[in-house]
Amino acid sequence: MKIAVCVKHVPEGASKIDPATKRLDRSREGALNHFDANAVEEALRLKGDGDTEVVVISMGPEAAGDSLRKALAMGADRALLVSDDAAAGSDLVATSKVLAKALEREGADLALFGQQASDADGAVLWGAVAERLRRPVISQAAELSLAGETVHVKRQTEFGYDVIEAPLPAVVAVSDAINEPRYPSLKGIMGAKKKPSETVTLADLGLDAGDAGDAGSKTEVLALGNPPARGDSRKIEGDADAAQAIVDFLAEKRLV
Amino acid sequence: MSILVFVEHHDDELQKGSLGVLAKAASLGGDVDAVLIGGSVKSLAPKVGAKKVYVVEDASLDPPLPQPRVDVIAQLAPEYDAVFFANSVLAADIAAGLAARLDAGLNWDLVDITNDFVGKRPALQDSVLVDVGWRSTPRLALFRAGSFDAPASGGSTPAVEDVTVELSEHSRAAKVVGQELEQASGPSIEDAEIIVAGGRGLGAPENFTLAEELAKALGGAVGATRAVVDAGWYPYAAQIGQTGKTVSPKLYVALGISGAIQHKVGMQSSNTIVAINKDPNAPIFEFSDLGVVGDVHEIVPKLTELINARK
Ligand SMILES: Cc1cc2nc3c(=O)[nH]c(=O)nc-3n(C[C@H](O)[C@H](O)[C@H](O)COP(=O)(O)OP(=O)(O)OC[C@H]3O[C@@H](n4cnc5c(N)ncnc54)[C@H](O)[C@@H]3O)c2cc1C
Ligand SMILES: Nc1ncnc2c1ncn2[C@@H]1O[C@H](COP(=O)(O)O)[C@@H](O)[C@H]1O
């Protein structure tokens, strides 16, 4: 059995858009998208002590290797990075094309995604990737189990919970409540450096430069503006008088 | 200009979000058609205020799964300049599948759109408003929950067109094998004037007593985030956000809640928002009237005590 986990390298801390390129400023330190740590953890849980292989896949700049290494340190077996200047600025159509090719190459039984990329908040990519792979997809998984060749998922919608099953190979996106991701151990961190890790280009996946990046994208950012101003907002720090400060605020607003 | 709107329903009810998007589409001045997909939806068609409603009715379309709906809409969409969706768990997965099937651009989380198809999207914790566009048709657009009000009445009676569709093999693979729908029990938090909501920052299910005691002191109800509901810490009926309740109390107190967009859409119209979070960069502070950087375990018991002492 092979499980592939798609993970994104995202800028750490509060994100900014570069006004010149209208793209996310990716010049700062990045980290593994924390929602994807839940997907890695779920793959490791399913693997248990079995001989399942867990492959982590990312499309991004070379620095995305750091996030893949973190996933390896958590316990994944192998990493695949798709890195190509021509892939920068890919939208959903383009990113899904590239990741579908990478997943096709791996031929995993189960492809896992995180709940959302914290820099894009799309929470949509799996739907597009599954369609390109022509595989069943289940999103927002709060519980996941495998029974033979079938994946079972419990997930929340606007109306309550659904239990959905699908035959493998399948694509599943997990919610951030599905588990508590482990922290990599020192041994895991040391071991990660020795695990197989491969970097490929678009051409290696049989894609042209026109399939990805700006050229392969069907949406664009036209302008950046300021959101509507919000009202007064106060912030206080420090625990000592915080409770009293809240009561004073509520009293001022006639809420207590 | 022609726009197709996916109208979502649950049981015999059209979803308000879809009707709001339909009204927005109509206000742009072109022809607006709608598509209704399900096991038995024909009787809902007259309630849809569109020029034409495609009715796609089949027992295999009864479960609320996205992929069969991609098959349906992929057949209709190429005729249109744009296809609009009100965001939901179902709609997001349909829209993304459609984007891949048609190689059509998808912009999400839109709060508005102009009649020359410039979408407005608040991004990066709503700290910037981005104008987004499409380079091909049909333009696929997912609108943030609650962006537009649904009209009071349905408008004109639409023409109804039955559509049949052949489902792809992969679209038929997933099956809904069980459903736990929400039972309406107890007082609804939607009517509460004061809500104290708890998130994962409470640390453990038993710590919800912190929220309960503060709510009691303030005379309010208790709410929760999806993270803690999915984890079984608190019942779904108390969940606030995209897939939970939408509330607008006089006072909303957020304890250990990060302030994700999907939570925000359910509580942003609260009159006064107070947030306690130990992370000074938590997004919730971006839309709080009073933000308190600190530990809920330290602050909340004192706060409850002080409020009780005032009585
Ligand atoms: C399709 C979809 C629908 C969704 N629908 C909803 C919805 O309806 N409602 C909803 O809420 N979410 C929804 N979500 C999930 C949402 O994206 C977030 O994952 C969720 O809201 C996070 O919940 P949280 O704030 O409790 O947890 P977290 O994001 O983990 O935040 C916990 C916060 O607690 C703080 N904290 C930790 N310890 C302490 C302490 N001791 N004192 C003070 N602060 C502390 C941390 O700094 C952190 O900011 C949805 C997501 C998707 C993709
Ligand atoms: N560049 C990427 N490389 C690999 N996986 C990604 C990438 N971008 C997004 N993902 C995956 O898709 C999920 C949803 O992303 P999004 O739809 O962009 O919010 C993330 O949680 C990741 O699992």
XYZ file of C-alpha atoms and ligand atoms in Angstrom:
643
model
C 0.000 0.000 0.000
C 1.196 3.483 -0.849
C -0.117 6.739 0.609
C 0.841 10.070 -0.949
C 0.415 13.296 1.018
C 0.348 16.669 -0.758
C 1.953 19.355 1.401
C 2.550 23.049 0.833
C 5.409 25.244 1.945
C 3.847 28.508 3.129
C 5.314 31.795 4.377
C 5.532 31.847 8.153
C 3.666 34.409 10.218
C 1.450 37.119 8.825
C 1.631 37.005 5.027
C 2.106 39.907 2.650
C 1.469 40.404 -1.041
C 4.297 41.935 -3.059
C 2.695 44.957 -4.772
C 5.087 44.715 -7.722
C 4.400 41.127 -8.731
C 0.929 40.893 -7.121
C 2.066 37.539 -5.806
C 2.482 36.365 -2.278
C 5.827 37.491 -0.891
C 7.669 34.199 -0.600
C 11.032 35.739 0.220
C 10.624 35.189 3.959
C 11.137 32.021 5.969
C 8.623 29.362 5.143
C 7.233 26.374 6.943
C 5.075 23.321 6.421
C 1.438 24.452 6.105
C 0.157 23.438 9.545
C -3.064 22.024 8.090
C -0.914 19.593 6.091
C 0.746 18.269 9.251
C -2.661 16.722 10.014
C -2.595 14.933 6.643
C 0.954 13.651 7.250
C -0.040 12.486 10.739
C -3.078 10.656 9.359
C -0.920 8.858 6.791
C 1.491 7.802 9.553
C -1.402 6.630 11.714
C -2.763 4.515 8.836
C 0.713 3.139 8.227
C 1.201 2.133 11.846
C 3.792 -0.608 11.964
C 2.740 -1.894 8.545
C 4.803 -1.839 5.385
C 2.784 0.989 3.822
C 4.964 3.584 2.115
C 4.211 7.240 2.862
C 5.386 9.649 0.143
C 5.160 13.410 0.653
C 4.783 15.595 -2.428
C 5.089 19.334 -2.824
C 5.159 21.814 -5.650
C 7.096 24.925 -4.763
C 10.447 26.715 -4.672
C 13.565 24.849 -3.602
C 12.993 26.057 -0.029
C 9.903 23.818 0.028
C 12.432 21.059 0.630
C 12.445 22.266 4.266
C 8.774 21.455 4.654
C 9.234 18.074 3.011
C 12.100 17.402 5.404
C 9.840 18.193 8.319
C 7.330 15.645 7.018
C 10.152 13.104 6.693
C 11.229 13.905 10.237
C 7.683 13.206 11.401
C 8.032 9.775 9.827
C 7.214 9.889 6.108
C 9.372 7.568 4.012
C 10.163 9.519 0.884
C 9.805 13.012 -0.599
C 9.103 14.338 -4.065
C 9.524 18.044 -4.817
C 8.315 19.540 -8.073
C 10.356 22.681 -8.463
C 10.535 24.741 -11.630
C 10.722 28.494 -12.233
C 8.005 28.025 -14.828
C 5.625 26.774 -12.120
C 5.728 29.951 -10.015
C 2.399 31.744 -9.801
C 0.296 28.690 -10.681
C -3.434 28.986 -10.004
C -5.818 26.121 -9.268
C -6.014 24.884 -12.866
C -2.228 24.830 -13.216
C -1.381 23.514 -9.731
C -3.882 20.682 -10.066
C -2.337 19.706 -13.396
C 1.140 19.476 -11.913
C 0.128 17.633 -8.733
C -2.040 15.194 -10.689
C 0.975 14.329 -12.852
C 3.145 13.840 -9.776
C 0.495 11.636 -8.155
C 0.042 9.665 -11.367
C 3.759 9.018 -11.408
C 3.595 7.726 -7.820
C 0.466 5.642 -8.402
C -0.569 5.876 -4.738
C -3.624 4.009 -3.438
C -4.615 6.952 -1.286
C -3.781 10.616 -1.874
C -4.224 12.817 1.203
C -4.589 16.606 1.327
C -4.761 19.077 4.205
C -7.774 21.199 5.018
C -6.514 24.337 3.330
C -3.336 26.180 2.485
C -2.967 28.862 5.155
C -1.719 31.384 2.589
C -4.444 30.834 -0.015
C -7.365 29.536 2.077
C -8.750 27.894 -1.027
C -9.744 24.566 0.451
C -10.432 23.427 -3.102
C -7.358 21.837 -4.661
C -8.247 18.190 -3.989
C -11.461 18.469 -6.022
C -9.512 19.526 -9.093
C -6.733 16.968 -8.632
C -9.216 14.099 -8.137
C -11.049 15.117 -11.293
C -7.823 15.017 -13.318
C -6.968 11.601 -11.873
C -10.584 10.467 -12.371
C -10.726 9.193 -8.822
C -13.382 9.528 -6.126
C -12.818 12.406 -3.697
C -14.005 12.998 -0.134
C -13.245 16.267 1.653
C -13.398 17.606 5.243
C -12.660 14.188 6.769
C -12.987 14.329 10.571
C -12.514 10.546 10.846
C -10.884 8.198 8.379
C -10.439 4.437 8.285
C -9.419 1.839 5.750
C -11.089 -1.533 5.400
C -9.522 -3.616 2.662
C -9.861 -1.659 -0.557
C -12.357 0.839 0.820
C -11.856 4.143 2.577
C -14.502 5.298 5.110
C -14.822 8.928 6.058
C -16.982 10.851 8.480
C -17.242 14.479 7.596
C -19.150 17.597 8.498
C -21.306 19.595 6.122
C -23.707 22.499 6.668
C -26.373 19.993 7.725
C -24.605 17.620 10.089
C -22.385 14.625 9.465
C -22.143 12.318 6.448
C -20.441 8.951 6.401
C -19.012 8.339 2.956
C -17.076 5.425 1.538
C -15.148 5.061 -1.663
C -13.057 2.354 -3.297
C -9.305 2.859 -3.556
C -7.543 4.495 -5.271
C -9.121 7.611 -3.809
C -8.390 11.214 -2.825
C -9.228 12.406 0.711
C -8.782 15.851 2.296
C -8.665 15.807 6.100
C -9.943 18.394 8.584
C -7.633 19.910 11.203
C -9.612 18.131 13.932
C -8.805 14.619 12.690
C -5.699 14.218 14.884
C -2.950 15.981 16.814
C 0.144 16.028 14.620
C 3.262 14.683 16.346
C 6.385 16.777 16.765
C 9.416 15.340 15.016
C 11.789 13.655 17.462
C 15.508 14.395 17.420
C 16.037 10.936 15.961
C 13.432 11.679 13.319
C 15.145 14.935 12.396
C 18.524 13.244 12.072
C 17.035 10.339 10.119
C 15.201 12.626 7.685
C 18.463 13.678 6.066
C 19.105 10.118 4.967
C 15.671 9.420 3.545
C 15.209 9.354 -0.235
C 14.260 12.733 -1.578
C 13.942 13.690 -5.222
C 13.459 16.993 -7.043
C 11.870 17.009 -10.484
C 11.022 19.654 -13.095
C 7.863 20.100 -15.148
C 9.583 18.398 -18.075
C 10.374 15.377 -15.897
C 6.622 15.016 -15.350
C 5.915 15.348 -19.061
C 4.553 18.884 -18.742
C 5.370 21.987 -20.810
C 6.155 25.382 -19.339
C 2.782 26.494 -20.758
C 0.919 24.035 -18.527
C 1.909 25.720 -15.298
C 2.834 29.042 -13.735
C 1.360 32.216 -15.113
C 1.125 30.773 -18.626
C -0.960 27.827 -17.465
C -3.229 29.836 -15.172
C -6.791 30.827 -15.992
C -7.224 33.416 -13.272
C -5.289 36.557 -12.468
C -4.852 39.201 -9.831
C -5.791 42.578 -11.311
C -5.313 44.992 -8.446
C -4.768 45.215 -4.719
C -6.775 47.495 -2.522
C -7.556 48.179 1.090
C -10.433 46.393 2.730
C -13.198 48.516 4.222
C -11.896 50.187 7.358
C -13.020 48.577 10.555
C -14.047 50.398 13.691
C -11.923 51.152 16.683
C -10.155 48.198 18.096
C -8.175 47.902 21.289
C -5.579 45.345 22.217
C -4.170 44.632 25.640
C -1.341 42.347 26.644
C -0.364 40.729 29.903
C -2.466 38.582 32.193
C -2.310 40.549 35.424
C -5.062 43.121 34.897
C -6.627 41.604 31.819
C -9.804 40.381 33.525
C -10.452 43.815 35.071
C -9.756 45.506 31.732
C -12.347 43.301 30.058
C -14.947 44.070 32.714
C -14.265 47.810 32.343
C -14.666 47.519 28.581
C -17.942 45.604 28.926
C -19.227 48.095 31.472
C -18.377 50.987 29.148
C -20.386 49.267 26.408
C -23.185 48.570 28.907
C -22.850 44.852 28.380
C -22.556 43.985 32.069
C -24.043 38.262 -20.684
C -25.207 34.889 -19.408
C -24.702 33.367 -15.974
C -25.562 29.928 -14.660
C -26.088 29.595 -10.900
C -25.845 26.300 -9.027
C -28.769 26.324 -6.599
C -28.187 24.067 -3.608
C -31.030 22.541 -1.654
C -31.372 20.459 1.480
C -34.477 18.321 1.829
C -37.193 20.582 0.455
C -35.450 23.825 1.104
C -33.512 26.000 -1.292
C -30.391 27.336 0.393
C -30.500 31.059 1.189
C -26.881 31.480 0.140
C -27.649 30.207 -3.371
C -30.672 32.478 -3.640
C -28.511 35.419 -2.580
C -25.973 34.624 -5.301
C -28.830 34.265 -7.786
C -30.075 37.734 -6.844
C -26.541 39.143 -7.224
C -26.218 37.519 -10.665
C -29.564 39.012 -11.730
C -28.439 42.467 -10.593
C -25.528 42.351 -13.058
C -27.998 42.789 -15.901
C -27.661 39.676 -18.065
C -29.565 36.423 -18.507
C -29.487 34.272 -15.399
C -30.337 30.584 -15.445
C -30.170 28.142 -12.570
C -29.512 24.444 -12.167
C -31.152 22.216 -9.555
C -29.717 18.751 -9.089
C -31.020 15.982 -6.850
C -33.214 12.965 -6.265
C -36.447 14.906 -6.303
C -36.127 18.603 -7.009
C -38.725 19.350 -9.667
C -41.194 20.767 -7.143
C -38.560 23.298 -6.021
C -38.022 24.739 -9.499
C -40.889 27.289 -9.466
C -39.369 28.856 -6.333
C -36.133 29.697 -8.111
C -36.139 33.263 -9.408
C -34.317 32.713 -12.698
C -35.137 32.929 -16.381
C -34.728 29.216 -16.863
C -34.138 26.395 -14.395
C -32.493 23.179 -15.495
C -33.875 20.314 -13.473
C -31.656 17.292 -13.233
C -33.506 14.671 -11.269
C -32.394 11.120 -10.682
C -32.179 8.805 -7.685
C -28.411 8.535 -8.227
C -28.178 12.294 -7.652
C -29.888 12.193 -4.268
C -26.753 11.893 -2.068
C -25.038 15.273 -1.670
C -21.829 14.302 -3.485
C -19.889 16.621 -5.776
C -18.631 14.459 -8.614
C -21.970 13.519 -10.231
C -22.782 17.226 -10.158
C -19.556 17.999 -11.996
C -20.788 15.707 -14.778
C -24.071 17.604 -14.920
C -22.733 21.141 -14.837
C -19.867 20.345 -17.252
C -22.576 19.642 -19.821
C -24.286 23.005 -19.315
C -21.448 25.378 -18.393
C -19.707 25.862 -21.759
C -22.716 27.898 -23.009
C -22.291 30.485 -20.263
C -19.999 33.425 -19.574
C -19.874 32.452 -15.913
C -21.018 29.855 -13.408
C -21.677 31.097 -9.857
C -21.728 29.114 -6.618
C -22.541 30.080 -3.036
C -19.737 28.517 -1.049
C -20.511 25.315 0.825
C -18.754 22.015 1.412
C -20.587 20.615 -1.613
C -20.285 23.652 -3.891
C -16.539 24.099 -3.343
C -15.840 20.519 -4.396
C -18.101 20.839 -7.452
C -16.498 24.106 -8.537
C -12.970 22.700 -8.200
C -13.869 19.547 -10.124
C -15.410 21.655 -12.835
C -12.304 23.850 -13.064
C -10.221 20.770 -13.840
C -12.770 19.194 -16.171
C -13.153 22.357 -18.274
C -9.705 23.882 -17.633
C -11.670 26.904 -16.478
C -10.428 29.454 -13.957
C -11.926 29.420 -10.466
C -11.824 32.352 -8.075
C -13.004 31.657 -4.526
C -14.045 33.505 -1.414
C -15.469 36.385 -3.449
C -17.594 38.899 -1.586
C -18.646 40.859 -4.672
C -18.365 41.028 -8.451
C -18.808 43.789 -11.037
C -20.799 43.522 -14.267
C -17.572 43.277 -16.236
C -16.556 40.274 -14.140
C -14.023 41.680 -11.743
C -14.258 39.634 -8.552
C -13.551 41.112 -5.111
C -11.717 38.853 -2.718
C -10.531 39.736 0.766
C -7.269 37.834 1.249
C -4.603 37.180 3.875
C -6.943 37.254 6.873
C -8.936 39.922 5.062
C -6.036 42.382 5.340
C -6.100 43.143 1.615
C -8.925 43.361 -0.915
C -7.854 41.750 -4.178
C -9.442 42.359 -7.584
C -9.383 39.082 -9.461
C -10.182 38.216 -13.049
C -10.548 35.300 -15.412
C -8.700 34.577 -18.650
C -11.222 32.206 -20.199
C -14.882 31.262 -20.077
C -16.851 29.966 -18.363
C -15.647 31.963 -15.364
C -16.148 29.921 -12.228
C -16.870 31.897 -9.061
C -17.393 30.759 -5.465
C -18.892 33.442 -3.228
C -18.198 33.646 0.488
C -21.121 32.531 2.642
C -23.473 35.340 3.570
C -22.187 37.836 0.982
C -25.619 38.600 -0.467
C -29.092 38.666 1.012
C -31.675 36.350 -0.446
C -34.648 38.208 -1.902
C -37.905 37.982 0.053
C -39.824 36.503 -2.869
C -38.727 34.302 -5.743
C -39.487 36.768 -8.573
C -40.751 35.629 -11.955
C -41.770 32.058 -12.713
C -38.956 30.339 -14.549
C -39.106 28.105 -17.586
C -38.189 24.578 -16.560
C -35.990 22.366 -18.705
C -35.369 18.727 -17.865
C -31.834 17.526 -18.438
C -30.557 13.972 -18.413
C -26.946 13.126 -17.883
C -24.617 10.178 -18.152
C -22.418 9.911 -15.042
C -18.717 9.072 -15.372
C -17.435 5.977 -13.675
C -15.293 7.821 -11.133
C -18.221 10.086 -10.272
C -20.285 7.105 -9.179
C -17.586 5.558 -6.979
C -18.189 7.350 -3.665
C -21.305 6.458 -1.664
C -23.017 8.095 1.283
C -23.571 5.230 3.710
C -24.829 7.168 6.715
C -25.984 10.590 7.810
C -26.313 12.189 11.229
C -28.355 15.259 10.715
C -28.575 17.882 13.372
C -31.462 17.471 15.783
C -33.026 20.729 16.837
C -33.029 20.505 20.622
C -32.742 23.051 23.393
C -32.681 26.821 22.916
C -30.993 27.930 19.733
C -27.800 29.941 20.055
C -28.974 31.902 17.027
C -31.273 33.928 19.280
C -28.815 34.484 22.131
C -27.851 38.111 22.855
C -24.534 37.090 24.356
C -22.375 34.198 23.205
C -19.208 32.862 24.778
C -17.505 30.621 22.237
C -14.676 28.198 22.884
C -12.013 26.846 20.553
C -9.104 24.469 20.669
C -7.199 26.926 22.844
C -9.302 25.740 25.792
C -6.975 22.754 25.711
C -9.308 19.922 26.671
C -13.015 19.099 26.519
C -13.479 19.478 30.275
C -12.199 23.054 30.073
C -15.403 24.009 28.321
C -16.695 24.622 31.833
C -14.671 27.872 31.635
C -16.858 28.968 28.726
C -20.024 27.693 30.390
C -19.397 29.515 33.645
C -18.538 32.772 31.917
C -21.645 32.410 29.737
C -23.742 31.864 32.844
C -22.292 34.925 34.547
C -23.024 37.038 31.458
C -26.435 35.480 30.872
C -25.421 34.077 27.502
C -25.141 30.867 25.495
C -22.089 28.768 24.618
C -20.735 28.406 21.079
C -17.858 26.396 19.614
C -15.542 26.100 16.600
C -15.538 23.227 14.140
C -12.177 22.062 15.427
C -13.620 21.248 18.846
C -16.940 19.972 17.501
C -15.241 17.595 15.063
C -13.015 16.433 17.913
C -16.093 15.615 20.000
C -15.500 18.242 22.710
C -18.816 20.009 22.189
C -22.045 19.316 20.268
C -22.489 20.311 16.647
C -25.604 22.328 17.542
C -23.289 24.878 19.213
C -20.963 25.284 16.238
C -20.588 28.727 14.743
C -19.299 29.328 11.227
C -19.633 28.254 7.641
C -20.922 24.778 8.388
C -22.521 25.759 11.682
C -24.723 28.601 12.832
C -24.595 32.213 11.794
C -25.026 34.477 14.789
C -25.084 38.203 15.436
C -25.305 38.700 19.193
C -24.708 41.958 21.036
C -21.571 40.462 22.560
C -19.368 37.650 21.284
C -16.542 36.448 23.503
C -14.024 34.178 21.755
C -11.877 31.985 24.015
C -8.878 30.293 22.403
C -10.202 30.723 18.870
C -7.792 31.535 16.033
C -10.365 33.312 13.872
C -10.276 31.289 10.654
C -12.316 32.722 7.772
C -14.815 29.861 8.036
C -15.425 30.755 11.676
C -15.501 34.485 10.987
C -18.325 34.241 8.438
C -20.576 32.906 11.186
C -19.982 35.655 13.767
C -18.568 38.755 12.087
C -21.816 40.700 12.359
C -21.753 40.478 16.154
C -22.053 43.938 17.686
C -19.076 43.718 19.998
C -16.343 41.084 19.758
C -13.942 40.346 22.613
C -11.191 37.793 21.993
C -8.742 36.163 24.376
C -5.872 34.379 22.652
C -2.291 33.783 23.711
C -0.922 34.329 20.199
C -0.541 38.085 19.524
C -0.710 37.368 15.772
C -3.950 35.383 15.892
C -6.221 36.474 13.019
C -9.152 36.924 15.413
C -7.526 40.136 16.682
C -7.991 41.615 13.198
C -11.732 41.782 13.755
C -12.100 42.107 17.511
C -13.223 45.252 19.286
C -11.197 44.223 22.293
C -8.296 41.831 21.846
C -6.662 40.368 24.914
C -3.331 38.618 24.483
C -3.176 36.060 27.259
C -3.976 32.624 28.573
C -7.653 31.705 28.868
C -6.903 29.547 31.892
C -5.549 32.564 33.761
C -7.988 35.204 32.621
C -11.379 33.519 32.303
C -11.857 32.331 35.917
C -10.976 35.836 37.193
C -13.260 37.421 34.636
C -16.188 35.197 35.655
C -15.543 36.007 39.293
C -15.443 39.766 38.646
C -18.670 39.669 36.674
C -20.433 37.605 39.313
C -19.211 40.038 41.972
C -20.908 42.943 40.191
C -24.357 41.396 40.614
C -15.238 23.886 4.402
C -14.854 24.309 5.779
C -15.847 24.646 6.671
C -15.522 25.052 7.973
N -16.519 25.425 8.802
C -16.205 25.902 10.033
C -17.228 26.370 10.920
O -18.428 26.323 10.634
N -16.849 26.859 12.124
C -15.535 26.914 12.523
O -15.265 27.363 13.634
N -14.553 26.453 11.711
C -14.866 25.953 10.485
N -13.863 25.474 9.688
C -12.518 25.264 10.279
C -11.657 26.502 10.367
O -10.934 26.630 9.170
C -10.633 26.342 11.527
O -9.909 25.167 11.314
C -11.289 26.310 12.900
O -12.206 27.365 13.045
C -10.221 26.393 13.968
O -10.794 26.259 15.254
P -10.077 26.855 16.546
O -9.970 28.332 16.413
O -10.822 26.304 17.713
O -8.665 26.123 16.560
P -7.213 26.653 16.175
O -7.187 27.236 14.823
O -6.298 25.537 16.484
O -6.952 27.853 17.187
C -6.745 27.709 18.555
C -6.301 29.063 19.091
O -6.185 28.990 20.505
C -5.073 29.751 20.914
N -4.656 29.226 22.227
C -4.024 28.061 22.512
N -3.868 27.903 23.829
C -4.389 29.015 24.414
C -4.517 29.459 25.768
N -4.090 28.708 26.789
N -5.094 30.660 25.989
C -5.541 31.444 24.957
N -5.450 31.060 23.671
C -4.885 29.860 23.396
C -4.056 29.566 19.840
O -3.155 30.669 19.815
C -4.933 29.511 18.578
O -5.070 30.793 17.976
C -14.161 25.083 8.388
C -13.159 24.735 7.479
C -13.486 24.361 6.187
C -12.398 24.014 5.245
N 1.949 23.716 -3.919
C 1.400 22.642 -3.323
N 2.082 21.462 -3.271
C 1.523 20.371 -2.692
N 0.316 20.362 -2.116
C -0.398 21.505 -2.117
C 0.091 22.700 -2.720
N -0.830 23.666 -2.556
C -1.864 23.116 -1.875
N -1.607 21.805 -1.603
C -2.493 20.839 -0.902
O -3.850 21.217 -1.128
C -4.506 21.517 0.104
C -5.526 22.597 -0.112
O -4.923 23.744 -0.633
P -5.772 25.016 -1.124
O -6.928 24.498 -1.941
O -4.806 25.828 -1.922
O -6.230 25.726 0.140
C -3.371 21.833 1.067
O -3.769 21.603 2.407
C -2.301 20.843 0.598
O -2.583 19.523 1.056
